[in-house]
């Protein structure tokens, strides 16, 4: 859209909404009361990913459209219906990333990240964009923690990746989740399965939805994740992939299973788990939280040994997963009432004519010494300042009154008990800074 059209469109919207511009449906704001939970979630993830040897990568949120079309697959719902694609001013087709794996593999090849080691461990945290119908647990902008182990074909990597995901969910305290595991074969054995699957569907063609008629020609395996009830019933009775696995794929799955058994990680083999992206080969898995309702996958992933070649690079067997952060946070919130934030820091209050200069200098000094500190910037009464200090959950307040100051004293008030005592101004910094960091008790 040209900029003039954008302004015109904008003014139409403003008329429609009584001049108030609202956010986009399915792309919620994350408000200050919630950001702490996101930070804590990501801090735990970074710590654990670090322990397993993963390093962070940050790629742009938009890429050439072709990357996703070739990577995710033309016949997938994501590419066919859900991508935010636009032409930039140079006439190039760009797309907001609907997922991170294709971007990560592009960056891996472009910067030869595999030069130092045959197995490269990478992770990315950030927003993804899919034009899906917004509903509970399904957004148009959502956030993933995406983890990829690039370069190695062995089943031990699959087992470690699943164990890492299991460890992350456990570290967040997420209970009641189920691991579903499957193998969807490879280039050698999938054609035979595909043939059997198509033959089964041809006999039931009339009962399929119009989209699945097209899928039958273009990309039949996608019928396995059609959401239309009639198609689901047909798919539920269709032949499944494991019966058609070649020897090498069967062995791979067997080894992954025995390693997971050894790690005491419980799973269910779900022969109908195919996942919605075309790049998968062999191992696929999802963690489900049944308590979430329809959108119950909290994380999903699998092996994608052919993706690098699909994107024009050399063979690079890899696997990984992505966690939906919104779904993790919703699951955790449903489990337990969040604890009230502890009282922290110092509020520096002023009384009467005491200048803001002294309060400001003192507050800055306390912040430099590592304390969370605030002062009144709006000339409020002492009562108003104390009300604010309580609202902002300060543990202490330091009250600067002209009478006490004339004697070189200030008042230290414990906001929990209400007890207060006079202390020498000259000792105030040391007294406050010597109390345990952040939560001053
Ligand atoms: P995915 O299954 O499309 O896989 O997404 C992974 C997770 O992202 C889902 O399990 C879900 O928790 C979350 N998610 C997906 N779509 C939405 C949405 N519209 N709203 C909220 N959350 C959503 C992938 O994206 C693959 N790239 C995973 C992967 C990495 N495979 C190999 N490596």
PDB file of N, CA and C and ligand atoms in Angstrom, residues 78 98-102 130 132 137-144 146-148 275-277 279-280 286-287 295 297-304 319-327, ligand 1:
ATOM      1  N   UNK A  78       0.142 -22.938   6.460  1.00  0.00           N
ATOM      2  CA  UNK A  78       0.915 -21.721   6.762  1.00  0.00           C
ATOM      3  C   UNK A  78       1.192 -20.964   5.469  1.00  0.00           C
ATOM      4  N   UNK A  98       6.686 -16.779   9.848  1.00  0.00           N
ATOM      5  CA  UNK A  98       5.632 -17.525  10.550  1.00  0.00           C
ATOM      6  C   UNK A  98       6.228 -18.550  11.511  1.00  0.00           C
ATOM      7  N   UNK A  99       7.508 -18.783  11.398  1.00  0.00           N
ATOM      8  CA  UNK A  99       8.233 -19.725  12.265  1.00  0.00           C
ATOM      9  C   UNK A  99       9.718 -19.418  12.091  1.00  0.00           C
ATOM     10  N   UNK A 100      10.581 -20.079  12.872  1.00  0.00           N
ATOM     11  CA  UNK A 100      11.986 -19.665  12.870  1.00  0.00           C
ATOM     12  C   UNK A 100      12.943 -20.642  12.186  1.00  0.00           C
ATOM     13  N   UNK A 101      12.507 -21.887  11.989  1.00  0.00           N
ATOM     14  CA  UNK A 101      13.453 -22.911  11.509  1.00  0.00           C
ATOM     15  C   UNK A 101      14.058 -22.551  10.151  1.00  0.00           C
ATOM     16  N   UNK A 102      13.216 -22.112   9.219  1.00  0.00           N
ATOM     17  CA  UNK A 102      13.721 -21.790   7.877  1.00  0.00           C
ATOM     18  C   UNK A 102      14.714 -20.619   7.951  1.00  0.00           C
ATOM     19  N   UNK A 130       1.316 -15.338  12.107  1.00  0.00           N
ATOM     20  CA  UNK A 130       0.485 -16.196  11.247  1.00  0.00           C
ATOM     21  C   UNK A 130      -0.922 -15.625  11.217  1.00  0.00           C
ATOM     22  N   UNK A 132      -3.935 -16.529  11.364  1.00  0.00           N
ATOM     23  CA  UNK A 132      -4.897 -17.571  11.707  1.00  0.00           C
ATOM     24  C   UNK A 132      -6.103 -16.890  12.332  1.00  0.00           C
ATOM     25  N   UNK A 137      -5.625 -19.157  22.890  1.00  0.00           N
ATOM     26  CA  UNK A 137      -4.370 -19.885  22.653  1.00  0.00           C
ATOM     27  C   UNK A 137      -3.836 -19.772  21.235  1.00  0.00           C
ATOM     28  N   UNK A 138      -4.586 -19.066  20.365  1.00  0.00           N
ATOM     29  CA  UNK A 138      -4.105 -18.919  18.985  1.00  0.00           C
ATOM     30  C   UNK A 138      -4.078 -17.439  18.612  1.00  0.00           C
ATOM     31  N   UNK A 139      -2.895 -16.957  18.278  1.00  0.00           N
ATOM     32  CA  UNK A 139      -2.707 -15.529  18.027  1.00  0.00           C
ATOM     33  C   UNK A 139      -2.140 -15.305  16.635  1.00  0.00           C
ATOM     34  N   UNK A 140      -2.188 -14.053  16.204  1.00  0.00           N
ATOM     35  CA  UNK A 140      -1.584 -13.718  14.908  1.00  0.00           C
ATOM     36  C   UNK A 140      -0.139 -13.276  15.092  1.00  0.00           C
ATOM     37  N   UNK A 141       0.147 -12.646  16.224  1.00  0.00           N
ATOM     38  CA  UNK A 141       1.541 -12.496  16.638  1.00  0.00           C
ATOM     39  C   UNK A 141       1.688 -13.277  17.934  1.00  0.00           C
ATOM     40  N   UNK A 142       2.589 -14.238  17.925  1.00  0.00           N
ATOM     41  CA  UNK A 142       2.847 -15.029  19.129  1.00  0.00           C
ATOM     42  C   UNK A 142       4.357 -15.201  19.245  1.00  0.00           C
ATOM     43  N   UNK A 143       4.790 -15.788  20.366  1.00  0.00           N
ATOM     44  CA  UNK A 143       6.237 -15.841  20.619  1.00  0.00           C
ATOM     45  C   UNK A 143       6.711 -17.274  20.785  1.00  0.00           C
ATOM     46  N   UNK A 144       7.826 -17.552  20.179  1.00  0.00           N
ATOM     47  CA  UNK A 144       8.392 -18.896  20.296  1.00  0.00           C
ATOM     48  C   UNK A 144       9.788 -18.847  20.898  1.00  0.00           C
ATOM     49  N   UNK A 146      12.688 -21.061  20.012  1.00  0.00           N
ATOM     50  CA  UNK A 146      12.976 -22.036  18.965  1.00  0.00           C
ATOM     51  C   UNK A 146      14.392 -22.583  19.156  1.00  0.00           C
ATOM     52  N   UNK A 147      14.509 -23.888  19.119  1.00  0.00           N
ATOM     53  CA  UNK A 147      15.789 -24.542  19.445  1.00  0.00           C
ATOM     54  C   UNK A 147      16.156 -25.500  18.314  1.00  0.00           C
ATOM     55  N   UNK A 148      17.357 -25.400  17.779  1.00  0.00           N
ATOM     56  CA  UNK A 148      17.727 -26.254  16.650  1.00  0.00           C
ATOM     57  C   UNK A 148      19.112 -26.861  16.868  1.00  0.00           C
ATOM     58  N   UNK A 275       2.383 -33.293  12.041  1.00  0.00           N
ATOM     59  CA  UNK A 275       2.784 -31.892  12.141  1.00  0.00           C
ATOM     60  C   UNK A 275       2.473 -31.145  10.842  1.00  0.00           C
ATOM     61  N   UNK A 276       2.332 -29.836  10.975  1.00  0.00           N
ATOM     62  CA  UNK A 276       1.782 -29.043   9.868  1.00  0.00           C
ATOM     63  C   UNK A 276       2.796 -28.449   8.893  1.00  0.00           C
ATOM     64  N   UNK A 277       4.049 -28.863   8.991  1.00  0.00           N
ATOM     65  CA  UNK A 277       5.052 -28.274   8.092  1.00  0.00           C
ATOM     66  C   UNK A 277       5.668 -29.411   7.264  1.00  0.00           C
ATOM     67  N   UNK A 279       8.685 -29.915   6.063  1.00  0.00           N
ATOM     68  CA  UNK A 279      10.103 -30.264   6.051  1.00  0.00           C
ATOM     69  C   UNK A 279      10.497 -31.458   6.919  1.00  0.00           C
ATOM     70  N   UNK A 280       9.538 -32.021   7.659  1.00  0.00           N
ATOM     71  CA  UNK A 280       9.928 -33.068   8.599  1.00  0.00           C
ATOM     72  C   UNK A 280      10.282 -34.407   7.950  1.00  0.00           C
ATOM     73  N   UNK A 286       5.453 -33.774  19.924  1.00  0.00           N
ATOM     74  CA  UNK A 286       4.728 -32.617  20.472  1.00  0.00           C
ATOM     75  C   UNK A 286       4.512 -32.845  21.958  1.00  0.00           C
ATOM     76  N   UNK A 287       4.545 -31.767  22.714  1.00  0.00           N
ATOM     77  CA  UNK A 287       4.102 -31.829  24.105  1.00  0.00           C
ATOM     78  C   UNK A 287       2.719 -31.190  24.150  1.00  0.00           C
ATOM     79  N   UNK A 295      -6.419 -25.667  21.411  1.00  0.00           N
ATOM     80  CA  UNK A 295      -5.024 -25.340  21.045  1.00  0.00           C
ATOM     81  C   UNK A 295      -4.108 -25.849  22.150  1.00  0.00           C
ATOM     82  N   UNK A 297      -1.210 -27.803  22.017  1.00  0.00           N
ATOM     83  CA  UNK A 297       0.222 -28.104  21.818  1.00  0.00           C
ATOM     84  C   UNK A 297       1.044 -26.964  22.409  1.00  0.00           C
ATOM     85  N   UNK A 298       1.821 -27.269  23.446  1.00  0.00           N
ATOM     86  CA  UNK A 298       2.657 -26.217  24.034  1.00  0.00           C
ATOM     87  C   UNK A 298       4.010 -26.134  23.334  1.00  0.00           C
ATOM     88  N   UNK A 299       4.401 -27.222  22.659  1.00  0.00           N
ATOM     89  CA  UNK A 299       5.676 -27.228  21.923  1.00  0.00           C
ATOM     90  C   UNK A 299       5.644 -28.357  20.912  1.00  0.00           C
ATOM     91  N   UNK A 300       6.359 -28.171  19.826  1.00  0.00           N
ATOM     92  CA  UNK A 300       6.399 -29.223  18.818  1.00  0.00           C
ATOM     93  C   UNK A 300       7.657 -29.124  17.994  1.00  0.00           C
ATOM     94  N   UNK A 301       8.049 -30.256  17.411  1.00  0.00           N
ATOM     95  CA  UNK A 301       9.245 -30.210  16.574  1.00  0.00           C
ATOM     96  C   UNK A 301       9.511 -31.532  15.909  1.00  0.00           C
ATOM     97  N   UNK A 302      10.711 -31.676  15.420  1.00  0.00           N
ATOM     98  CA  UNK A 302      11.086 -32.910  14.759  1.00  0.00           C
ATOM     99  C   UNK A 302      12.348 -32.747  13.945  1.00  0.00           C
ATOM    100  N   UNK A 303      12.696 -33.836  13.247  1.00  0.00           N
ATOM    101  CA  UNK A 303      13.899 -33.869  12.425  1.00  0.00           C
ATOM    102  C   UNK A 303      13.556 -33.348  11.030  1.00  0.00           C
ATOM    103  N   UNK A 304      14.484 -32.659  10.412  1.00  0.00           N
ATOM    104  CA  UNK A 304      14.235 -32.129   9.054  1.00  0.00           C
ATOM    105  C   UNK A 304      15.519 -32.268   8.233  1.00  0.00           C
ATOM    106  N   UNK A 319      17.578 -31.345  13.652  1.00  0.00           N
ATOM    107  CA  UNK A 319      16.241 -31.366  14.252  1.00  0.00           C
ATOM    108  C   UNK A 319      16.126 -30.291  15.330  1.00  0.00           C
ATOM    109  N   UNK A 320      14.899 -30.022  15.708  1.00  0.00           N
ATOM    110  CA  UNK A 320      14.682 -28.994  16.727  1.00  0.00           C
ATOM    111  C   UNK A 320      13.224 -28.927  17.120  1.00  0.00           C
ATOM    112  N   UNK A 321      12.890 -27.907  17.881  1.00  0.00           N
ATOM    113  CA  UNK A 321      11.501 -27.716  18.323  1.00  0.00           C
ATOM    114  C   UNK A 321      11.259 -26.247  18.584  1.00  0.00           C
ATOM    115  N   UNK A 322       9.981 -25.894  18.688  1.00  0.00           N
ATOM    116  CA  UNK A 322       9.633 -24.537  19.125  1.00  0.00           C
ATOM    117  C   UNK A 322       8.571 -24.639  20.209  1.00  0.00           C
ATOM    118  N   UNK A 323       8.735 -23.769  21.204  1.00  0.00           N
ATOM    119  CA  UNK A 323       7.796 -23.708  22.327  1.00  0.00           C
ATOM    120  C   UNK A 323       6.942 -22.464  22.146  1.00  0.00           C
ATOM    121  N   UNK A 324       5.641 -22.577  22.342  1.00  0.00           N
ATOM    122  CA  UNK A 324       4.760 -21.408  22.280  1.00  0.00           C
ATOM    123  C   UNK A 324       4.735 -20.754  23.655  1.00  0.00           C
ATOM    124  N   UNK A 325       5.332 -19.564  23.765  1.00  0.00           N
ATOM    125  CA  UNK A 325       5.457 -18.960  25.100  1.00  0.00           C
ATOM    126  C   UNK A 325       4.101 -18.610  25.707  1.00  0.00           C
ATOM    127  N   UNK A 326       3.172 -18.114  24.847  1.00  0.00           N
ATOM    128  CA  UNK A 326       1.843 -17.748  25.388  1.00  0.00           C
ATOM    129  C   UNK A 326       1.181 -18.967  26.038  1.00  0.00           C
ATOM    130  N   UNK A 327       1.307 -20.117  25.340  1.00  0.00           N
ATOM    131  CA  UNK A 327       0.631 -21.325  25.848  1.00  0.00           C
ATOM    132  C   UNK A 327       1.283 -21.833  27.132  1.00  0.00           C
TER     133      UNK A 327
HETATM  134  P1  LIG B   1       4.663 -25.299  15.181  1.00  0.00           P
HETATM  135  O1  LIG B   1       4.041 -26.565  15.678  1.00  0.00           O
HETATM  136  O2  LIG B   1       4.012 -24.645  14.031  1.00  0.00           O
HETATM  137  O3  LIG B   1       6.164 -25.647  14.841  1.00  0.00           O
HETATM  138  O4  LIG B   1       4.747 -24.249  16.363  1.00  0.00           O
HETATM  139  C1  LIG B   1       5.380 -24.579  17.589  1.00  0.00           C
HETATM  140  C2  LIG B   1       4.568 -24.084  18.777  1.00  0.00           C
HETATM  141  O5  LIG B   1       4.295 -22.690  18.622  1.00  0.00           O
HETATM  142  C3  LIG B   1       3.185 -24.721  18.899  1.00  0.00           C
HETATM  143  O6  LIG B   1       3.265 -25.961  19.584  1.00  0.00           O
HETATM  144  C4  LIG B   1       2.440 -23.672  19.716  1.00  0.00           C
HETATM  145  O7  LIG B   1       2.746 -23.818  21.092  1.00  0.00           O
HETATM  146  C5  LIG B   1       3.048 -22.371  19.213  1.00  0.00           C
HETATM  147  N1  LIG B   1       2.148 -21.749  18.195  1.00  0.00           N
HETATM  148  C6  LIG B   1       2.066 -22.041  16.885  1.00  0.00           C
HETATM  149  N2  LIG B   1       1.132 -21.258  16.291  1.00  0.00           N
HETATM  150  C7  LIG B   1       0.630 -20.469  17.251  1.00  0.00           C
HETATM  151  C8  LIG B   1      -0.371 -19.425  17.277  1.00  0.00           C
HETATM  152  N3  LIG B   1      -1.019 -19.037  16.172  1.00  0.00           N
HETATM  153  N4  LIG B   1      -0.645 -18.808  18.459  1.00  0.00           N
HETATM  154  C9  LIG B   1       0.014 -19.185  19.588  1.00  0.00           C
HETATM  155  N5  LIG B   1       0.964 -20.146  19.624  1.00  0.00           N
HETATM  156  C10 LIG B   1       1.267 -20.784  18.473  1.00  0.00           C
HETATM  157  C11 LIG B   1       7.060 -24.739  14.353  1.00  0.00           C
HETATM  158  O8  LIG B   1       6.886 -23.551  14.294  1.00  0.00           O
HETATM  159  C12 LIG B   1       8.384 -25.374  13.968  1.00  0.00           C
HETATM  160  N6  LIG B   1       9.239 -24.344  13.411  1.00  0.00           N
HETATM  161  C13 LIG B   1       9.014 -26.051  15.170  1.00  0.00           C
HETATM  162  C14 LIG B   1      10.338 -26.685  14.857  1.00  0.00           C
HETATM  163  C15 LIG B   1      11.559 -26.173  15.157  1.00  0.00           C
HETATM  164  N7  LIG B   1      10.508 -27.814  14.204  1.00  0.00           N
HETATM  165  C16 LIG B   1      11.812 -28.033  14.087  1.00  0.00           C
HETATM  166  N8  LIG B   1      12.439 -27.045  14.647  1.00  0.00           N
END
